[in-house]
mmCIF file of C-alpha atoms in Angstrom:
data_model
loop_
_atom_site.group_PDB
_atom_site.id
_atom_site.type_symbol
_atom_site.label_atom_id
_atom_site.label_comp_id
_atom_site.label_asym_id
_atom_site.label_seq_id
_atom_site.Cartn_x
_atom_site.Cartn_y
_atom_site.Cartn_z
ATOM 1 C CA ASN C 213 -224.698 -93.572 52.062
ATOM 2 C CA GLN C 214 -223.278 -90.165 51.253
ATOM 3 C CA VAL C 215 -220.349 -88.808 49.249
ATOM 4 C CA TYR C 216 -219.057 -85.282 49.792
ATOM 5 C CA SER C 217 -216.838 -83.348 47.399
ATOM 6 C CA GLY C 218 -215.332 -80.025 48.421
ATOM 7 C CA GLY C 219 -217.577 -79.991 51.472
ATOM 8 C CA ILE C 220 -220.722 -80.332 49.354
ATOM 9 C CA LEU C 221 -223.007 -83.359 49.335
ATOM 10 C CA ALA C 222 -222.427 -84.908 45.919
ATOM 11 C CA VAL C 223 -224.151 -88.297 46.137
ATOM 12 C CA GLU C 224 -226.725 -89.676 48.574
ATOM 13 C CA ASN C 225 -228.104 -93.207 48.444
ATOM 14 C CA GLY C 226 -226.875 -93.596 44.871
ATOM 15 C CA GLU C 227 -228.481 -90.363 43.651
ATOM 16 C CA VAL C 228 -226.256 -87.568 42.298
ATOM 17 C CA ASN C 229 -226.955 -84.050 43.547
ATOM 18 C CA GLY C 230 -228.520 -82.449 40.478
ATOM 19 C CA SER C 231 -227.450 -78.951 41.472
ATOM 20 C CA LEU C 232 -223.767 -79.762 41.155
ATOM 21 C CA LYS C 233 -221.975 -78.106 38.263
ATOM 22 C CA LYS C 234 -220.438 -80.690 35.977
ATOM 23 C CA PRO C 235 -216.849 -80.048 34.908
ATOM 24 C CA ASP C 236 -216.192 -79.228 31.278
ATOM 25 C CA ASN C 237 -215.135 -82.121 29.109
ATOM 26 C CA SER C 238 -211.417 -82.096 28.524
ATOM 27 C CA SER C 239 -209.459 -84.009 25.938
ATOM 28 C CA VAL C 240 -207.107 -86.768 27.020
ATOM 29 C CA PRO C 241 -203.556 -86.251 25.744
ATOM 30 C CA GLN C 242 -202.315 -88.696 23.123
ATOM 31 C CA SER C 243 -200.334 -91.436 24.824
ATOM 32 C CA MET C 244 -199.542 -93.666 21.842
ATOM 33 C CA ASN C 245 -196.720 -91.719 20.246
ATOM 34 C CA ILE C 246 -195.371 -94.506 18.084
ATOM 35 C CA ALA C 247 -194.819 -94.559 14.338
ATOM 36 C CA LYS C 248 -196.341 -97.923 13.425
ATOM 37 C CA ASP C 249 -194.271 -98.313 10.273
ATOM 38 C CA THR C 250 -191.014 -98.165 12.254
ATOM 39 C CA ILE C 251 -191.695 -101.213 14.421
ATOM 40 C CA ASP C 252 -189.189 -103.977 13.707
ATOM 41 C CA PHE C 253 -188.638 -106.995 15.937
ATOM 42 C CA THR C 254 -185.728 -108.475 13.988
ATOM 43 C CA VAL C 255 -182.854 -109.687 16.165
ATOM 44 C CA LYS C 256 -179.588 -110.027 14.281
ATOM 45 C CA ALA C 257 -177.329 -112.727 15.703
ATOM 46 C CA ALA C 258 -174.356 -111.291 17.591
ATOM 47 C CA GLY C 259 -173.394 -114.452 19.442
ATOM 48 C CA ASP C 260 -174.404 -118.032 20.084
ATOM 49 C CA LYS C 261 -175.902 -117.620 23.569
ATOM 50 C CA ILE C 262 -178.652 -115.315 24.785
ATOM 51 C CA ARG C 263 -180.095 -114.234 28.105
ATOM 52 C CA VAL C 264 -183.669 -115.459 28.559
ATOM 53 C CA ILE C 265 -186.229 -114.243 31.101
ATOM 54 C CA ASP C 266 -187.506 -117.347 32.862
ATOM 55 C CA ILE C 267 -191.023 -116.965 34.269
ATOM 56 C CA ILE C 268 -191.879 -118.554 37.600
ATOM 57 C CA PRO C 269 -195.641 -119.308 37.515
ATOM 58 C CA ASP C 270 -197.737 -117.239 39.949
ATOM 59 C CA GLN C 271 -194.677 -115.200 40.957
ATOM 60 C CA LEU C 272 -193.439 -111.707 40.096
ATOM 61 C CA ILE C 273 -189.790 -112.706 40.360
ATOM 62 C CA THR C 274 -188.063 -114.295 37.370
ATOM 63 C CA ASN C 275 -184.900 -116.264 36.773
ATOM 64 C CA GLU C 276 -182.194 -115.526 34.220
ATOM 65 C CA LEU C 277 -181.318 -118.329 31.840
ATOM 66 C CA GLN C 278 -178.405 -118.387 29.403
ATOM 67 C CA MET C 279 -179.347 -120.567 26.464
ATOM 68 C CA ASN C 280 -178.230 -121.371 22.951
ATOM 69 C CA ALA C 281 -179.796 -119.013 20.431
ATOM 70 C CA ASN C 282 -182.030 -120.392 17.667
ATOM 71 C CA ILE C 283 -180.229 -118.766 14.737
ATOM 72 C CA GLN C 284 -181.547 -118.961 11.193
ATOM 73 C CA ASN C 285 -180.208 -116.894 8.289
ATOM 74 C CA GLY C 286 -178.314 -114.654 10.682
ATOM 75 C CA THR C 287 -181.278 -113.786 12.892
ATOM 76 C CA VAL C 288 -182.402 -115.142 16.263
ATOM 77 C CA LEU C 289 -185.865 -116.681 16.251
ATOM 78 C CA PRO C 290 -188.169 -118.049 18.947
ATOM 79 C CA ASP C 291 -187.607 -121.676 19.898
ATOM 80 C CA LEU C 292 -191.070 -123.097 20.515
ATOM 81 C CA LYS C 293 -189.727 -126.553 21.356
ATOM 82 C CA GLN C 294 -188.095 -125.000 24.413
ATOM 83 C CA ASP C 295 -190.984 -122.573 25.055
ATOM 84 C CA ILE C 296 -188.803 -119.563 24.215
ATOM 85 C CA ILE C 297 -190.593 -116.683 22.487
ATOM 86 C CA LYS C 298 -189.805 -113.043 21.776
ATOM 87 C CA ILE C 299 -190.583 -110.211 24.141
ATOM 88 C CA SER C 300 -190.346 -106.513 23.358
ATOM 89 C CA VAL C 301 -190.982 -103.172 25.060
ATOM 90 C CA ILE C 302 -191.767 -100.096 22.943
ATOM 91 C CA GLU C 303 -191.594 -96.594 24.407
ATOM 92 C CA ARG C 304 -194.967 -94.919 23.790
ATOM 93 C CA HIS C 305 -194.978 -91.597 25.639
ATOM 94 C CA THR C 306 -192.427 -89.308 23.978
ATOM 95 C CA GLY C 307 -191.992 -90.777 20.515
ATOM 96 C CA SER C 308 -188.347 -91.614 21.206
ATOM 97 C CA GLY C 309 -188.509 -94.709 19.021
ATOM 98 C CA ASN C 310 -186.918 -96.864 21.732
ATOM 99 C CA ILE C 311 -187.560 -100.573 21.181
ATOM 100 C CA ALA C 312 -185.925 -103.318 23.233
ATOM 101 C CA ILE C 313 -186.175 -106.962 22.202
ATOM 102 C CA GLY C 314 -185.444 -110.060 24.237
ATOM 103 C CA PHE C 315 -186.621 -113.609 24.817
ATOM 104 C CA VAL C 316 -188.783 -115.157 27.503
ATOM 105 C CA LYS C 317 -189.563 -118.700 28.631
ATOM 106 C CA GLY C 318 -192.724 -119.838 30.381
ATOM 107 C CA PHE C 319 -195.741 -118.488 28.477
ATOM 108 C CA GLY C 320 -196.388 -121.744 26.650
ATOM 109 C CA LEU C 321 -197.570 -119.986 23.471
ATOM 110 C CA LYS C 322 -197.578 -122.237 20.412
ATOM 111 C CA LYS C 323 -198.746 -119.554 18.018
ATOM 112 C CA GLY C 324 -199.784 -115.907 17.935
ATOM 113 C CA ALA C 325 -198.887 -112.936 20.123
ATOM 114 C CA LEU C 326 -200.130 -110.792 23.018
ATOM 115 C CA ALA C 327 -199.636 -107.065 23.601
ATOM 116 C CA SER C 328 -200.521 -104.571 26.334
ATOM 117 C CA SER C 329 -200.061 -100.901 27.220
ATOM 118 C CA VAL C 330 -200.293 -101.840 30.919
ATOM 119 C CA ALA C 331 -196.654 -102.463 31.867
ATOM 120 C CA HIS C 332 -195.531 -101.339 35.305
ATOM 121 C CA ASP C 333 -194.286 -98.782 36.129
ATOM 122 C CA SER C 334 -193.552 -96.846 32.938
ATOM 123 C CA HIS C 335 -196.509 -98.387 31.092
ATOM 124 C CA ASN C 336 -194.900 -98.631 27.702
ATOM 125 C CA ILE C 337 -196.263 -101.187 25.242
ATOM 126 C CA ILE C 338 -195.063 -104.706 25.971
ATOM 127 C CA THR C 339 -195.585 -107.675 23.685
ATOM 128 C CA VAL C 340 -194.702 -111.355 23.490
ATOM 129 C CA GLY C 341 -195.100 -113.604 20.506
ATOM 130 C CA THR C 342 -194.114 -116.627 18.507
ATOM 131 C CA ASN C 343 -193.504 -114.577 15.353
ATOM 132 C CA ASP C 344 -192.900 -110.977 14.334
ATOM 133 C CA ASP C 345 -196.021 -110.551 12.167
ATOM 134 C CA ASP C 346 -198.420 -111.410 14.976
ATOM 135 C CA MET C 347 -196.476 -109.230 17.427
ATOM 136 C CA ILE C 348 -196.755 -106.292 15.015
ATOM 137 C CA ALA C 349 -200.486 -106.960 14.565
ATOM 138 C CA ALA C 350 -201.080 -107.012 18.329
ATOM 139 C CA VAL C 351 -199.025 -103.872 18.942
ATOM 140 C CA THR C 352 -200.730 -102.054 16.063
ATOM 141 C CA ALA C 353 -204.120 -102.893 17.581
ATOM 142 C CA VAL C 354 -203.038 -101.450 20.931
ATOM 143 C CA ILE C 355 -201.868 -98.252 19.229
ATOM 144 C CA GLU C 356 -205.086 -97.902 17.218
ATOM 145 C CA MET C 357 -207.211 -98.439 20.367
ATOM 146 C CA LYS C 358 -205.199 -95.641 22.038
ATOM 147 C CA GLY C 359 -204.135 -98.257 24.554
ATOM 148 C CA GLY C 360 -205.340 -101.612 25.755
ATOM 149 C CA LEU C 361 -204.770 -105.347 25.501
ATOM 150 C CA ALA C 362 -204.779 -107.467 22.359
ATOM 151 C CA ALA C 363 -204.276 -111.029 21.171
ATOM 152 C CA ALA C 364 -203.358 -111.844 17.572
ATOM 153 C CA CYS C 365 -202.926 -114.923 15.407
ATOM 154 C CA ASP C 366 -202.180 -115.184 11.680
ATOM 155 C CA SER C 367 -201.908 -111.360 11.649
ATOM 156 C CA GLN C 368 -205.550 -111.048 12.755
ATOM 157 C CA ILE C 369 -206.807 -109.697 16.091
ATOM 158 C CA THR C 370 -208.694 -112.433 17.898
ATOM 159 C CA ALA C 371 -209.636 -110.439 21.018
ATOM 160 C CA SER C 372 -209.017 -106.990 22.446
ATOM 161 C CA LEU C 373 -209.798 -104.663 25.335
ATOM 162 C CA PRO C 374 -209.574 -100.915 24.646
ATOM 163 C CA LEU C 375 -208.105 -98.793 27.461
ATOM 164 C CA PRO C 376 -208.138 -95.327 25.874
ATOM 165 C CA ILE C 377 -207.650 -93.304 29.060
ATOM 166 C CA GLY C 378 -203.896 -93.052 29.239
ATOM 167 C CA GLY C 379 -203.654 -96.564 27.846
ATOM 168 C CA LEU C 380 -204.638 -97.818 31.297
ATOM 169 C CA MET C 381 -208.358 -97.307 31.917
ATOM 170 C CA SER C 382 -211.734 -97.777 30.260
ATOM 171 C CA GLN C 383 -214.907 -95.698 30.366
ATOM 172 C CA GLU C 384 -217.066 -98.757 29.735
ATOM 173 C CA PRO C 385 -219.104 -100.559 32.425
ATOM 174 C CA MET C 386 -217.186 -103.022 34.562
ATOM 175 C CA LYS C 387 -219.158 -106.004 33.255
ATOM 176 C CA ASP C 388 -218.199 -105.154 29.663
ATOM 177 C CA VAL C 389 -214.535 -104.750 30.580
ATOM 178 C CA GLN C 390 -214.602 -108.079 32.420
ATOM 179 C CA ALA C 391 -216.259 -109.784 29.448
ATOM 180 C CA ASN C 392 -213.546 -108.497 27.110
ATOM 181 C CA LEU C 393 -210.840 -109.575 29.529
ATOM 182 C CA ASP C 394 -212.348 -113.047 29.862
ATOM 183 C CA GLU C 395 -212.385 -113.359 26.075
ATOM 184 C CA LEU C 396 -208.740 -112.296 25.925
ATOM 185 C CA LEU C 397 -207.728 -114.888 28.507
ATOM 186 C CA GLY C 398 -209.656 -117.515 26.575
ATOM 187 C CA GLN C 399 -207.913 -116.570 23.347
ATOM 188 C CA ALA C 400 -204.523 -116.667 25.065
ATOM 189 C CA LYS C 401 -205.321 -120.201 26.220
ATOM 190 C CA ASN C 402 -206.298 -121.116 22.661
ATOM 191 C CA LEU C 403 -202.859 -119.932 21.544
ATOM 192 C CA GLY C 404 -201.344 -122.432 23.966
ATOM 193 C CA CYS C 405 -200.677 -120.150 26.927
ATOM 194 C CA THR C 406 -200.336 -122.086 30.174
ATOM 195 C CA LEU C 407 -200.368 -119.104 32.558
ATOM 196 C CA LYS C 408 -203.520 -118.289 34.530
ATOM 197 C CA ASP C 409 -203.327 -114.576 33.663
ATOM 198 C CA PRO C 410 -200.698 -113.908 30.987
ATOM 199 C CA PHE C 411 -201.508 -110.204 30.818
ATOM 200 C CA MET C 412 -200.842 -109.771 34.526
ATOM 201 C CA THR C 413 -197.546 -111.634 34.146
ATOM 202 C CA LEU C 414 -196.704 -109.569 31.076
ATOM 203 C CA SER C 415 -197.317 -106.296 32.885
ATOM 204 C CA PHE C 416 -194.689 -107.059 35.524
ATOM 205 C CA LEU C 417 -191.955 -108.225 33.151
ATOM 206 C CA ALA C 418 -191.237 -104.556 32.457
ATOM 207 C CA LEU C 419 -190.770 -103.657 36.138
ATOM 208 C CA PRO C 420 -186.996 -103.435 36.663
ATOM 209 C CA VAL C 421 -186.994 -103.587 40.464
ATOM 210 C CA ILE C 422 -188.013 -107.236 40.905
ATOM 211 C CA PRO C 423 -185.270 -109.868 40.449
ATOM 212 C CA ASP C 424 -183.760 -111.394 38.470
ATOM 213 C CA LEU C 425 -184.075 -110.352 34.821
ATOM 214 C CA LYS C 426 -186.558 -107.829 33.399
ATOM 215 C CA ILE C 427 -186.875 -105.757 30.218
ATOM 216 C CA THR C 428 -187.597 -102.060 29.591
ATOM 217 C CA ASP C 429 -187.455 -99.941 26.438
ATOM 218 C CA GLN C 430 -183.779 -99.452 27.331
ATOM 219 C CA GLY C 431 -183.045 -103.199 27.161
ATOM 220 C CA LEU C 432 -182.584 -106.093 29.573
ATOM 221 C CA VAL C 433 -182.008 -105.240 33.220
ATOM 222 C CA ASP C 434 -180.157 -107.429 35.725
ATOM 223 C CA VAL C 435 -182.079 -106.349 38.804
ATOM 224 C CA LYS C 436 -179.641 -107.874 41.295
ATOM 225 C CA GLN C 437 -176.826 -105.789 39.823
ATOM 226 C CA PHE C 438 -179.130 -102.839 38.966
ATOM 227 C CA LYS C 439 -177.600 -102.462 35.537
ATOM 228 C CA LYS C 440 -178.460 -103.066 31.911
ATOM 229 C CA VAL C 441 -177.080 -106.225 30.380
ATOM 230 C CA PRO C 442 -176.778 -107.261 26.726
ATOM 231 C CA LEU C 443 -179.034 -109.856 25.142
ATOM 232 C CA PHE C 444 -176.049 -111.863 23.943
ATOM 233 C CA VAL C 445 -173.791 -113.489 26.502
ATOM 234 C CA GLU C 446 -170.160 -112.527 25.989
#
């Protein structure tokens, strides 16, 4: 087994050619350009009905639901009885401060929150949760790890997977990454999640080219119409 790089034998039978010149270490640009103290997931009521992303298990496509908003003290809250929780996408590359907030049905979460910097194709931070405090805790953990996946409950991080290379990759051995991911999936299940891989599902909810309803840092997107739509139904 041989690997060539630039016409030079680099690896043979698992052994690296010792005469190769190693490249200089280079720093990875900061990819978590978010001011943590500006994150706010409050949704002020601007109507009685809201658009809800409806997850189809084991599918990338979603449905759009229009449901009565759970309004308390002038703000819209998750409705756990109907399996409706908050979802948000936070722009992380340029420091624009863009935050979009919506609602999603189908995760099954009864408590806590999940967050990830793997969110196709723009790979902003995406989070879902049953309450704002846990969502903020999960997002803050992702920022502090310089990217990755996190689960939170009662404002504490219960499991995490750092992905510091662009918020997408790890330098750790595969077995360690898999162990962290398995722990995350176990914690998500403990929070009530009914999806086989909630982080995979989460990553595609920010991809605005797959019908019907998705969310980006710009807001909700009706993919069939290829246009942004408001959270509240007029």
